[in-house]
PDB file of C-alpha atoms in Angstrom:
ATOM      1  CA  MET N   1     -17.209 -21.290 -31.172  1.00 45.00           C
ATOM      2  CA  ASN N   2     -14.060 -20.777 -33.164  1.00 48.00           C
ATOM      3  CA  PRO N   3     -11.848 -23.905 -32.949  1.00 59.00           C
ATOM      4  CA  ASP N   4      -8.741 -22.039 -34.114  1.00 76.00           C
ATOM      5  CA  PRO N   5      -6.048 -21.634 -31.464  1.00 87.00           C
ATOM      6  CA  ALA N   6      -4.899 -18.366 -29.975  1.00 94.00           C
ATOM      7  CA  ASP N   7      -1.116 -18.082 -30.339  1.00 96.00           C
ATOM      8  CA  LEU N   8       0.700 -16.293 -27.518  1.00 97.00           C
ATOM      9  CA  TRP N   9       4.262 -15.324 -28.435  1.00 97.00           C
ATOM     10  CA  LEU N  10       6.677 -14.207 -25.710  1.00 98.00           C
ATOM     11  CA  LEU N  11       9.931 -12.374 -26.456  1.00 97.00           C
ATOM     12  CA  PRO N  12      12.341 -11.378 -23.647  1.00 97.00           C
ATOM     13  CA  GLU N  13      13.674  -7.875 -24.116  1.00 97.00           C
ATOM     14  CA  ARG N  14      17.244  -9.176 -23.844  1.00 95.00           C
ATOM     15  CA  ALA N  15      16.660 -11.137 -27.090  1.00 95.00           C
ATOM     16  CA  VAL N  16      15.264  -8.226 -29.135  1.00 96.00           C
ATOM     17  CA  ASP N  17      18.538  -7.151 -30.759  1.00 95.00           C
ATOM     18  CA  THR N  18      19.225 -10.631 -32.104  1.00 94.00           C
ATOM     19  CA  PHE N  19      15.602 -11.304 -33.020  1.00 96.00           C
ATOM     20  CA  ALA N  20      14.921  -8.004 -34.795  1.00 96.00           C
ATOM     21  CA  GLY N  21      18.373  -7.971 -36.366  1.00 95.00           C
ATOM     22  CA  ALA N  22      17.580 -11.206 -38.178  1.00 95.00           C
ATOM     23  CA  PHE N  23      14.912  -9.291 -40.130  1.00 96.00           C
ATOM     24  CA  GLY N  24      16.879  -6.118 -40.787  1.00 96.00           C
ATOM     25  CA  GLY N  25      16.149  -4.261 -37.569  1.00 96.00           C
ATOM     26  CA  ALA N  26      14.402  -0.927 -38.094  1.00 96.00           C
ATOM     27  CA  ARG N  27      14.553  -1.411 -41.884  1.00 96.00           C
ATOM     28  CA  LEU N  28      11.625  -3.854 -41.502  1.00 97.00           C
ATOM     29  CA  LEU N  29       9.403  -1.019 -40.257  1.00 96.00           C
ATOM     30  CA  THR N  30       7.484   1.491 -42.326  1.00 95.00           C
ATOM     31  CA  GLU N  31       8.698   5.077 -42.466  1.00 96.00           C
ATOM     32  CA  GLU N  32       5.912   6.099 -40.095  1.00 94.00           C
ATOM     33  CA  GLU N  33       6.979   3.421 -37.609  1.00 95.00           C
ATOM     34  CA  ARG N  34      10.622   4.474 -37.878  1.00 96.00           C
ATOM     35  CA  ALA N  35       9.624   8.080 -37.184  1.00 97.00           C
ATOM     36  CA  ARG N  36       7.731   6.944 -34.100  1.00 95.00           C
ATOM     37  CA  LEU N  37      10.721   4.863 -33.026  1.00 96.00           C
ATOM     38  CA  ARG N  38      13.000   7.914 -33.249  1.00 96.00           C
ATOM     39  CA  ARG N  39      10.612   9.968 -31.101  1.00 96.00           C
ATOM     40  CA  LEU N  40      10.699   7.513 -28.214  1.00 96.00           C
ATOM     41  CA  ARG N  41      12.885   8.470 -25.285  1.00 93.00           C
ATOM     42  CA  GLY N  42      15.234   5.915 -23.834  1.00 95.00           C
ATOM     43  CA  GLN N  43      16.970   2.920 -25.343  1.00 96.00           C
ATOM     44  CA  GLY N  44      14.641   0.526 -23.530  1.00 96.00           C
ATOM     45  CA  ALA N  45      11.484   2.106 -24.940  1.00 97.00           C
ATOM     46  CA  ARG N  46      12.930   2.022 -28.462  1.00 97.00           C
ATOM     47  CA  ARG N  47      14.041  -1.591 -28.055  1.00 97.00           C
ATOM     48  CA  ARG N  48      10.610  -2.687 -26.861  1.00 97.00           C
ATOM     49  CA  PHE N  49       8.835  -0.864 -29.697  1.00 97.00           C
ATOM     50  CA  LEU N  50      11.094  -2.411 -32.323  1.00 98.00           C
ATOM     51  CA  GLY N  51      10.761  -5.828 -30.713  1.00 97.00           C
ATOM     52  CA  ALA N  52       6.975  -5.587 -30.532  1.00 97.00           C
ATOM     53  CA  ARG N  53       6.507  -4.536 -34.157  1.00 97.00           C
ATOM     54  CA  THR N  54       8.936  -7.213 -35.354  1.00 97.00           C
ATOM     55  CA  LEU N  55       7.266  -9.857 -33.206  1.00 97.00           C
ATOM     56  CA  ALA N  56       3.809  -8.932 -34.538  1.00 96.00           C
ATOM     57  CA  ARG N  57       4.956  -9.451 -38.120  1.00 96.00           C
ATOM     58  CA  TYR N  58       6.727 -12.689 -37.237  1.00 97.00           C
ATOM     59  CA  ALA N  59       3.734 -14.086 -35.340  1.00 96.00           C
ATOM     60  CA  LEU N  60       1.280 -13.172 -38.107  1.00 95.00           C
ATOM     61  CA  SER N  61       3.563 -14.765 -40.699  1.00 95.00           C
ATOM     62  CA  ALA N  62       3.853 -17.954 -38.656  1.00 94.00           C
ATOM     63  CA  ARG N  63       0.055 -18.185 -38.658  1.00 92.00           C
ATOM     64  CA  SER N  64      -0.609 -17.150 -42.257  1.00 92.00           C
ATOM     65  CA  GLY N  65       2.488 -18.049 -44.287  1.00 92.00           C
ATOM     66  CA  ARG N  66       2.856 -14.500 -45.614  1.00 93.00           C
ATOM     67  CA  PRO N  67       6.423 -13.113 -45.711  1.00 94.00           C
ATOM     68  CA  VAL N  68       7.412 -11.113 -42.652  1.00 95.00           C
ATOM     69  CA  HIS N  69       8.322  -7.990 -44.635  1.00 94.00           C
ATOM     70  CA  THR N  70       4.874  -7.677 -46.288  1.00 94.00           C
ATOM     71  CA  TRP N  71       2.906  -6.724 -43.167  1.00 94.00           C
ATOM     72  CA  ARG N  72       1.564  -3.211 -42.723  1.00 94.00           C
ATOM     73  CA  PHE N  73      -0.708  -1.933 -39.979  1.00 92.00           C
ATOM     74  CA  ARG N  74      -3.507   0.622 -39.860  1.00 88.00           C
ATOM     75  CA  PRO N  75      -4.805   2.268 -36.663  1.00 85.00           C
ATOM     76  CA  GLY N  76      -8.287   1.255 -35.548  1.00 77.00           C
ATOM     77  CA  PRO N  77     -10.857   3.731 -34.145  1.00 74.00           C
ATOM     78  CA  TRP N  78      -8.989   3.927 -30.808  1.00 73.00           C
ATOM     79  CA  GLY N  79      -5.486   3.675 -32.269  1.00 77.00           C
ATOM     80  CA  ARG N  80      -5.092  -0.093 -31.978  1.00 82.00           C
ATOM     81  CA  PRO N  81      -2.980  -1.437 -34.904  1.00 86.00           C
ATOM     82  CA  GLU N  82      -4.741  -3.858 -37.261  1.00 88.00           C
ATOM     83  CA  PRO N  83      -3.311  -5.858 -40.203  1.00 89.00           C
ATOM     84  CA  GLU N  84      -3.527  -4.045 -43.543  1.00 83.00           C
ATOM     85  CA  PRO N  85      -4.769  -5.597 -45.710  1.00 75.00           C
ATOM     86  CA  SER N  86      -6.723  -8.028 -43.543  1.00 79.00           C
ATOM     87  CA  CYS N  87      -5.610 -11.647 -43.815  1.00 80.00           C
ATOM     88  CA  GLU N  88      -7.949 -14.577 -43.193  1.00 79.00           C
ATOM     89  CA  GLY N  89      -9.649 -12.733 -40.339  1.00 84.00           C
ATOM     90  CA  LEU N  90      -6.464 -12.672 -38.267  1.00 91.00           C
ATOM     91  CA  ARG N  91      -6.257 -10.190 -35.398  1.00 92.00           C
ATOM     92  CA  PHE N  92      -3.367  -9.477 -33.067  1.00 95.00           C
ATOM     93  CA  ASN N  93      -2.598  -7.541 -29.933  1.00 96.00           C
ATOM     94  CA  LEU N  94       0.673  -6.429 -28.375  1.00 96.00           C
ATOM     95  CA  SER N  95       1.824  -5.680 -24.865  1.00 97.00           C
ATOM     96  CA  HIS N  96       5.210  -4.986 -23.365  1.00 97.00           C
ATOM     97  CA  THR N  97       6.727  -4.007 -20.080  1.00 97.00           C
ATOM     98  CA  GLU N  98      10.329  -3.695 -19.025  1.00 96.00           C
ATOM     99  CA  GLY N  99      11.964  -7.032 -19.832  1.00 97.00           C
ATOM    100  CA  LEU N 100       9.183  -8.805 -21.745  1.00 98.00           C
ATOM    101  CA  ILE N 101       7.121  -8.434 -24.941  1.00 98.00           C
ATOM    102  CA  ALA N 102       3.937 -10.380 -25.703  1.00 98.00           C
ATOM    103  CA  CYS N 103       1.951 -10.797 -28.928  1.00 98.00           C
ATOM    104  CA  LEU N 104      -1.389 -12.591 -29.219  1.00 97.00           C
ATOM    105  CA  VAL N 105      -2.653 -13.758 -32.628  1.00 96.00           C
ATOM    106  CA  THR N 106      -6.033 -15.328 -33.316  1.00 93.00           C
ATOM    107  CA  ARG N 107      -9.087 -15.032 -35.532  1.00 90.00           C
ATOM    108  CA  GLY N 108     -11.434 -12.668 -33.762  1.00 86.00           C
ATOM    109  CA  THR N 109     -11.416 -10.104 -30.997  1.00 90.00           C
ATOM    110  CA  CYS N 110      -8.469 -10.484 -28.611  1.00 94.00           C
ATOM    111  CA  GLY N 111      -6.314  -8.622 -26.128  1.00 95.00           C
ATOM    112  CA  VAL N 112      -3.193  -9.244 -24.064  1.00 97.00           C
ATOM    113  CA  ASP N 113      -1.517  -7.361 -21.238  1.00 97.00           C
ATOM    114  CA  VAL N 114       1.699  -8.108 -19.347  1.00 98.00           C
ATOM    115  CA  GLU N 115       2.985  -6.266 -16.281  1.00 97.00           C
ATOM    116  CA  ARG N 116       5.588  -6.603 -13.572  1.00 96.00           C
ATOM    117  CA  ALA N 117       4.247  -8.241 -10.413  1.00 95.00           C
ATOM    118  CA  PRO N 118       3.519  -7.839  -7.624  1.00 95.00           C
ATOM    119  CA  ALA N 119       2.266  -4.276  -7.895  1.00 94.00           C
ATOM    120  CA  SER N 120       4.154  -1.517  -6.105  1.00 93.00           C
ATOM    121  CA  PRO N 121       2.758   0.167  -2.962  1.00 93.00           C
ATOM    122  CA  ASP N 122       2.308   3.338  -5.019  1.00 94.00           C
ATOM    123  CA  ALA N 123       0.156   1.465  -7.559  1.00 92.00           C
ATOM    124  CA  LEU N 124      -1.997   0.041  -4.791  1.00 94.00           C
ATOM    125  CA  THR N 125      -2.515   3.487  -3.300  1.00 94.00           C
ATOM    126  CA  HIS N 126      -3.463   5.238  -6.525  1.00 94.00           C
ATOM    127  CA  LEU N 127      -5.037   2.518  -8.677  1.00 95.00           C
ATOM    128  CA  VAL N 128      -7.087   0.334  -6.331  1.00 96.00           C
ATOM    129  CA  PRO N 129      -9.727   3.117  -5.965  1.00 95.00           C
ATOM    130  CA  ARG N 130     -10.309   2.873  -9.726  1.00 95.00           C
ATOM    131  CA  LEU N 131     -11.501  -0.738  -9.517  1.00 97.00           C
ATOM    132  CA  ALA N 132     -15.089  -1.953  -9.187  1.00 97.00           C
ATOM    133  CA  GLU N 133     -16.604  -2.103  -5.708  1.00 96.00           C
ATOM    134  CA  ALA N 134     -16.601  -5.930  -5.630  1.00 96.00           C
ATOM    135  CA  GLU N 135     -12.923  -6.007  -6.619  1.00 97.00           C
ATOM    136  CA  ARG N 136     -11.983  -3.469  -3.960  1.00 97.00           C
ATOM    137  CA  ALA N 137     -13.818  -5.549  -1.363  1.00 97.00           C
ATOM    138  CA  GLU N 138     -11.993  -8.691  -2.495  1.00 96.00           C
ATOM    139  CA  LEU N 139      -8.625  -6.959  -2.135  1.00 97.00           C
ATOM    140  CA  ALA N 140      -9.485  -5.503   1.265  1.00 96.00           C
ATOM    141  CA  ALA N 141     -10.240  -9.003   2.566  1.00 96.00           C
ATOM    142  CA  LEU N 142      -6.803 -10.316   1.594  1.00 95.00           C
ATOM    143  CA  PRO N 143      -3.686 -10.219   3.777  1.00 94.00           C
ATOM    144  CA  PRO N 144      -1.231  -7.484   2.685  1.00 88.00           C
ATOM    145  CA  ALA N 145       1.225 -10.007   1.209  1.00 85.00           C
ATOM    146  CA  ALA N 146      -1.427 -11.335  -1.190  1.00 95.00           C
ATOM    147  CA  ARG N 147      -3.125  -8.035  -1.967  1.00 96.00           C
ATOM    148  CA  ALA N 148      -0.467  -6.651  -4.319  1.00 96.00           C
ATOM    149  CA  ASP N 149      -0.300  -9.886  -6.292  1.00 96.00           C
ATOM    150  CA  ARG N 150      -4.068 -10.146  -6.702  1.00 97.00           C
ATOM    151  CA  PHE N 151      -4.294  -6.503  -7.732  1.00 97.00           C
ATOM    152  CA  SER N 152      -1.778  -7.223 -10.506  1.00 97.00           C
ATOM    153  CA  GLU N 153      -4.001 -10.056 -11.768  1.00 97.00           C
ATOM    154  CA  LEU N 154      -7.110  -7.872 -11.802  1.00 97.00           C
ATOM    155  CA  TRP N 155      -5.235  -5.049 -13.527  1.00 97.00           C
ATOM    156  CA  VAL N 156      -3.930  -7.150 -16.415  1.00 97.00           C
ATOM    157  CA  LEU N 157      -7.359  -8.775 -16.873  1.00 97.00           C
ATOM    158  CA  LYS N 158      -8.969  -5.364 -17.167  1.00 96.00           C
ATOM    159  CA  GLU N 159      -6.281  -4.074 -19.526  1.00 95.00           C
ATOM    160  CA  ALA N 160      -6.475  -7.154 -21.765  1.00 96.00           C
ATOM    161  CA  TYR N 161     -10.269  -6.952 -21.935  1.00 95.00           C
ATOM    162  CA  LEU N 162     -10.318  -3.245 -22.795  1.00 94.00           C
ATOM    163  CA  LYS N 163      -7.583  -3.719 -25.379  1.00 93.00           C
ATOM    164  CA  ALA N 164      -9.663  -6.484 -26.948  1.00 93.00           C
ATOM    165  CA  LEU N 165     -12.681  -4.169 -27.058  1.00 90.00           C
ATOM    166  CA  GLY N 166     -10.429  -1.541 -28.618  1.00 86.00           C
ATOM    167  CA  THR N 167     -11.192   1.205 -26.116  1.00 81.00           C
ATOM    168  CA  GLY N 168      -8.068   1.030 -23.963  1.00 71.00           C
ATOM    169  CA  VAL N 169      -8.254   2.720 -20.568  1.00 68.00           C
ATOM    170  CA  THR N 170     -10.513   5.491 -21.878  1.00 75.00           C
ATOM    171  CA  ARG N 171     -13.288   3.510 -20.180  1.00 84.00           C
ATOM    172  CA  ASP N 172     -14.028   3.688 -16.443  1.00 89.00           C
ATOM    173  CA  LEU N 173     -12.359   0.676 -14.809  1.00 93.00           C
ATOM    174  CA  SER N 174     -15.008   0.568 -12.081  1.00 94.00           C
ATOM    175  CA  GLY N 175     -17.770  -0.100 -14.620  1.00 93.00           C
ATOM    176  CA  PHE N 176     -17.028  -3.820 -14.972  1.00 95.00           C
ATOM    177  CA  SER N 177     -15.510  -6.477 -12.744  1.00 96.00           C
ATOM    178  CA  PHE N 178     -13.753  -9.831 -12.818  1.00 96.00           C
ATOM    179  CA  THR N 179     -14.162 -12.919 -10.692  1.00 93.00           C
ATOM    180  CA  THR N 180     -11.698 -15.790 -10.502  1.00 90.00           C
ATOM    181  CA  PRO N 181     -13.460 -18.684  -8.763  1.00 87.00           C
ATOM    182  CA  PRO N 182     -11.408 -21.514  -7.211  1.00 82.00           C
ATOM    183  CA  THR N 183     -12.972 -23.848  -9.769  1.00 81.00           C
ATOM    184  CA  GLY N 184     -14.418 -22.729 -13.053  1.00 82.00           C
ATOM    185  CA  PRO N 185     -13.429 -20.101 -15.597  1.00 91.00           C
ATOM    186  CA  ILE N 186     -12.508 -16.463 -15.023  1.00 94.00           C
ATOM    187  CA  ALA N 187     -15.594 -14.365 -15.731  1.00 92.00           C
ATOM    188  CA  VAL N 188     -16.329 -10.719 -16.489  1.00 93.00           C
ATOM    189  CA  ARG N 189     -19.434  -8.855 -15.387  1.00 93.00           C
ATOM    190  CA  ASP N 190     -19.937  -5.989 -17.816  1.00 92.00           C
ATOM    191  CA  PRO N 191     -23.305  -4.197 -17.786  1.00 90.00           C
ATOM    192  CA  ARG N 192     -22.519  -2.594 -21.144  1.00 85.00           C
ATOM    193  CA  ARG N 193     -22.558  -5.979 -22.882  1.00 77.00           C
ATOM    194  CA  PRO N 194     -25.568  -8.316 -23.045  1.00 64.00           C
ATOM    195  CA  SER N 195     -25.197 -11.568 -21.114  1.00 60.00           C
ATOM    196  CA  GLY N 196     -24.909 -13.651 -24.277  1.00 58.00           C
ATOM    197  CA  PRO N 197     -21.853 -11.920 -25.783  1.00 55.00           C
ATOM    198  CA  ALA N 198     -20.251 -11.520 -22.349  1.00 51.00           C
ATOM    199  CA  ASP N 199     -20.583 -15.239 -21.735  1.00 65.00           C
ATOM    200  CA  ALA N 200     -18.696 -15.929 -24.960  1.00 81.00           C
ATOM    201  CA  TRP N 201     -15.522 -14.318 -23.628  1.00 90.00           C
ATOM    202  CA  TRP N 202     -12.715 -16.357 -22.136  1.00 93.00           C
ATOM    203  CA  PHE N 203      -9.724 -15.257 -20.085  1.00 95.00           C
ATOM    204  CA  ARG N 204      -6.429 -16.747 -19.002  1.00 96.00           C
ATOM    205  CA  LEU N 205      -3.927 -15.645 -16.374  1.00 96.00           C
ATOM    206  CA  LEU N 206      -0.291 -16.695 -16.772  1.00 97.00           C
ATOM    207  CA  ARG N 207       2.986 -16.197 -14.970  1.00 97.00           C
ATOM    208  CA  PRO N 208       5.263 -16.176 -18.027  1.00 96.00           C
ATOM    209  CA  ALA N 209       8.430 -15.565 -15.999  1.00 95.00           C
ATOM    210  CA  PRO N 210       9.315 -14.747 -12.388  1.00 96.00           C
ATOM    211  CA  GLY N 211       8.122 -11.252 -11.560  1.00 96.00           C
ATOM    212  CA  TYR N 212       5.535 -11.002 -14.358  1.00 98.00           C
ATOM    213  CA  VAL N 213       1.809 -11.587 -14.725  1.00 98.00           C
ATOM    214  CA  LEU N 214      -0.018 -11.765 -18.056  1.00 98.00           C
ATOM    215  CA  ALA N 215      -3.677 -11.900 -19.060  1.00 98.00           C
ATOM    216  CA  VAL N 216      -5.281 -13.014 -22.310  1.00 97.00           C
ATOM    217  CA  ALA N 217      -8.826 -12.029 -23.317  1.00 96.00           C
ATOM    218  CA  ALA N 218     -10.649 -13.366 -26.376  1.00 93.00           C
ATOM    219  CA  GLU N 219     -14.253 -13.404 -27.532  1.00 89.00           C
ATOM    220  CA  HIS N 220     -14.258 -16.813 -29.195  1.00 82.00           C
ATOM    221  CA  GLY N 221     -12.661 -20.166 -28.436  1.00 79.00           C
ATOM    222  CA  SER N 222     -11.554 -21.275 -24.987  1.00 82.00           C
ATOM    223  CA  PRO N 223      -8.490 -21.204 -22.703  1.00 84.00           C
ATOM    224  CA  ALA N 224      -7.714 -24.726 -23.853  1.00 83.00           C
ATOM    225  CA  HIS N 225      -6.973 -23.331 -27.319  1.00 87.00           C
ATOM    226  CA  LEU N 226      -4.177 -21.042 -26.102  1.00 95.00           C
ATOM    227  CA  HIS N 227      -0.839 -22.022 -27.643  1.00 95.00           C
ATOM    228  CA  ARG N 228       2.174 -20.436 -25.952  1.00 96.00           C
ATOM    229  CA  ILE N 229       5.465 -19.999 -27.809  1.00 96.00           C
ATOM    230  CA  ASP N 230       8.551 -18.712 -25.968  1.00 95.00           C
ATOM    231  CA  LEU N 231      11.328 -17.024 -27.937  1.00 94.00           C
ATOM    232  CA  ALA N 232      14.437 -16.730 -25.778  1.00 82.00           C
ATOM    233  CA  ASP N 233      18.175 -16.903 -26.362  1.00 61.00           C
ATOM    234  CA  LEU N 234      17.657 -18.085 -29.930  1.00 62.00           C
ATOM    235  CA  ALA N 235      20.449 -18.198 -32.445  1.00 52.00           C
ATOM    236  CA  ASP N 236      17.775 -18.729 -35.110  1.00 63.00           C
ATOM    237  CA  PRO N 237      14.412 -16.890 -34.811  1.00 65.00           C
ATOM    238  CA  GLY N 238      12.830 -19.861 -36.573  1.00 60.00           C
ATOM    239  CA  GLU N 239      13.372 -21.885 -33.416  1.00 57.00           C
ATOM    240  CA  ALA N 240      10.603 -21.865 -30.817  1.00 56.00           C
ATOM    241  CA  SER N 241       9.736 -23.835 -27.736  1.00 49.00           C
ATOM    242  CA  ALA N 242       6.041 -24.466 -27.191  1.00 49.00           C
ATOM    243  CA  ALA N 243       4.478 -24.967 -23.816  1.00 48.00           C
TER     244      ALA N 243
END
């Protein structure tokens, strides 16, 4: 088991302009990243992309000591960005939704997903059928008021796990399932992975702010090693509050 912590950095979208501006804004990005930024439609989408790429560099630098401007990323087999060159085995994963950006940094396989919660009625109608049979049965047994919230938890767990594996949602979401017992750790049942490696995974559900749900997935370590750092309303990006 890897004793190193998993660092979860949270950046509100309202703080992106100040945060990214402290590092030169879009000038921090590579030319390829700037071209991608220009292609995005909508100020919000561009802000979240810039914030996410800046936050990834900042979080990796906080862990490694390398200068923020030296980081470059290469796409993995499924398009997931990875540090280039690799640095002390560090891996990272990004997620963002309207209003909030998350970055997870650790040594080893990891994934993070953040979404607005509870899920909309439209999401329940169209996405619940994509879940595993056991998950659909769990949702059906819940009262309507709790169903949308629990669906959001299952969705971010699945997204975080698939992002950690590197496949994204190219994989059938009904092919694996999650359980969240009243006592004990969150567990995944995945027939594609032997019981030994599957048992090594750990997961964490968080409510980082009102109206949001977030999941962390990692192959080594434990939930107790998760270190959360909130970046909000900072005059100096070097400031951070840990929780």
